[in-house]
Amino acid sequence: MKWEEIIEIFKNSLEFETDIEINFKRFLPYKGKPKNLIAIDGSSTFICGISTLWLGIVRVCGLCYGLSSGFDLLWYEKKEHMEVISPQNPPNHIQRKIIEHYPSIDRKILINEIRRAHEIELTKEIAKKVEDSIIAMDGALTTPFLSELKDEVSEILNICRERGNILIGVSKDSRTHAFSRVLTDAELLEKRGKKESYAYIELPENFMENSRPPLYGKAYFVKLFPKARWFRIDIARGSPDEIFPQLACYAKSRLCPGYIYPLVEAHKFAVEINKIREFYEKKFLEKAVKEGLPIDKLLLCMTNAKGKKISDFHTFLDEISE
Amino acid sequence: MLKEKKYQIFILFWMKYRSRVENMEIGQVVSASVLDGIEIKLNIENPENLKVGYPVIVEGKEYRFYCVVEDIYTPKSKVIERIAGLELEKTIPIEAHETPYGIPLSCKAKLKPICLIDRNNNLREPETIPPYLAKVRLAIKEDVEKVYSPSEKTLPLGNLRGVKFEVGVDFERLTEKPFAIFGRTGVGKSILCKIVCNSIIAKDVGSVFIFDMHQEYGTFSKTDNTPGLKYFFPDKVEVFTLDPEENKEAFPFLIDQKNISPSDIIVAFQDLSESMIDALYVIERKRGEKDLVTAIKEADPDEYADKIHTSSLLALKRRIERLKRFKFIKPCVNDSFSYILSLIRTKKSIVLDFGRYGTNQMAYLFIANIIARRLYSIYTESPKTLPKLILFLEEAHKFLDPKISNYTIFDKLARETRKFNLILAIVDQRPSNIDEDVRSQLANRLILSLKEPNDVSASLSGVPDRPTWERIVSTMPPRNVLLIGDAIAIPTVVEVLEYTIPNMKRILLESKLSTEEINRIVERIDDIF
């Protein structure tokens, strides 16, 4: 292909990509005291693996923030769960269900789904406990794999309605193409919505219809602080004109302007699981040896945080490549 | 009933103590090493509230680790690097963010363990480390009292940084061996020196002899009108002056020409060539009954032609004419030194006021050398029969510079005289210019702020863990002093006392009562009331 042809194709493509009518809706941050916001997130790590049998730990947490002159942490909850993961021989019905749908699923996706299930469980508990608050989950408001989780989410939505809570899902990164362009929606909005300060746009209805289920409520792209990034935020039920001005108040952190700060802390709190994995590792070894499991074989099964066995040649290659 | 009341009081006291201690918490241990010290994560909002040199306590399981803050820093953060420079006017500042772990981006501090306090309040060497996440708090008076238990001869020099607690020095121990006060100009050397001199006199651990170049140590300082030694101790201090026309209250100080030796001339002039120094010694050997100055003046070049080059002799003659400017050199039967010595025998302290010669370096070097040499000679002739005398030597590097120290007795003073009750106290701003052998003899050092790296390093030569203390000394503000040596329980940074009349009276004159005297009063307390 000649250079001229290549350039022409790219030029047409770029013009087409941003040549789209977008009606931004503008808003201003809420002037009064916003509702309390509970940020929910989770993380997981592996401790050991024998062939296709893995031991992982999941931490889920909810941090409740209020806003005065600063971000006030009102309370927090955390739960840690030890999970045996086995795509070949699923130890419980959740894993069996997931594997029925996705037979080639690997341990990482499996533990992620289990984490999601624990997040939803915690969200339900918190939704019952609080009222007139915003509950922000990390990621889109979807339940891709398990039908049981759909029921759980439906129950959460009912609880939220009864107690005046608003459930939202905030995606750190979004790779959707709701506007049917080669650029992702986030990339497109970075270009077209650069000059906007506080604005949002609802994703096209046909995209949302096609995503439902597993999508709950409506999906938007929102800019919560001038010159900040656009983030996808799903609202399960409620008016964006009421919710986004309140969220903008929580997106004024100097650490990450434009992103909902309590979610940052929830994320940091959840990934702390990597720092305490040694504690679980020691506990597991102690218990296993006490029950007569051979220590030499167990040690060969220990993994790093990502689930790679310490004895793996791949791990060795990673180490010498650093 | 009484027992119950006592118990209640104890509980109240304990609760008050705990709440004070909890309020002082500043962070937790994140790493520790016996060799490299303790690193802590701070949980205070503003790092400016903590300063280098502050005493802190790390609460271990078995011990309390008494430490000083060696460094405070903000660790590198990718987040900060990303947001630095952005327009963030309408954002919420980092310190207003609460997290499950305290402040989201916390600062850290490095601590230097000084000693361990065990459960029986015994002090131990810092031979172990506290566990992870051990709580760290500012030291309070109760902790500090355990570390600095005063002796009868202790007097405070200043306040501990960060705690309202006066830290004392055992002046008996301080004056047992040579010591030094180091510090650059304008950081409070003279005030510290005055406090030290006053404290030595107050505690009766010896007499002092001080060359008062700028008329600071007599009754009142001519420069800032602060009280001198004679103000607080009129009966224990005598003032002599080289300039009786200006200072009429002091005894005139006279030196007989016959008491001048070659070393006095070498030290005073500091610019004699090697051949001139040789000439000086040749004349000294041949002078007979004449004094050295007269012998030089009258020396005939032809007479010395085979031993001294004529040009060297003529140059020496020209130099010696400079002594004419010193009105205090006069022929006399007994010069003032004899009188001074008689006063020293009665435990009097001496201030030698330089009057108009205060800015004349040659006068200072000349007088200091003559007096030190004669004191050395007398003290070594009759060891231990004379009372202890502490000779304060300002601008000490001029005498102790390796190039010149061979001709003076000051290095001998530093090395030997503690056996003879004559103790050298060096006061200087350029410790790097002082002979290393002399520095190594210093049992105690009072180090004020120094900036020149060579001086910082030299001031701490021979001190264990020198790099740590170097960092502390080079970051200390004026009027703060690091005390290191056997006169203080542990190396300590203190903020020097304010040198005011009420403050000094409180410290110096209250201490006049010995423990025995206090005990006697206590025994008679019922009679008194």
Short mmCIF file of C-alpha atoms in Angstrom, two decimals, chain A residues 12 15 33 93 165 183 191 212 216 269 320:
data_model
loop_
_atom_site.label_atom_id
_atom_site.label_comp_id
_atom_site.label_asym_id
_atom_site.label_seq_id
_atom_site.Cartn_x
_atom_site.Cartn_y
_atom_site.Cartn_z
CA ASN A 12 -11.14 9.76 6.69
CA GLU A 15 -12.82 12.62 10.70
CA LYS A 33 -24.12 18.51 52.00
CA HIS A 93 -22.00 -24.89 43.06
CA ASN A 165 -30.35 4.37 48.75
CA LEU A 183 -12.42 4.68 19.14
CA LYS A 191 -11.76 14.35 22.14
CA ARG A 212 -29.51 -5.93 29.22
CA TYR A 216 -28.88 -2.92 35.41
CA PHE A 269 -8.01 -1.16 51.19
CA ILE A 320 15.67 -12.42 35.88
#
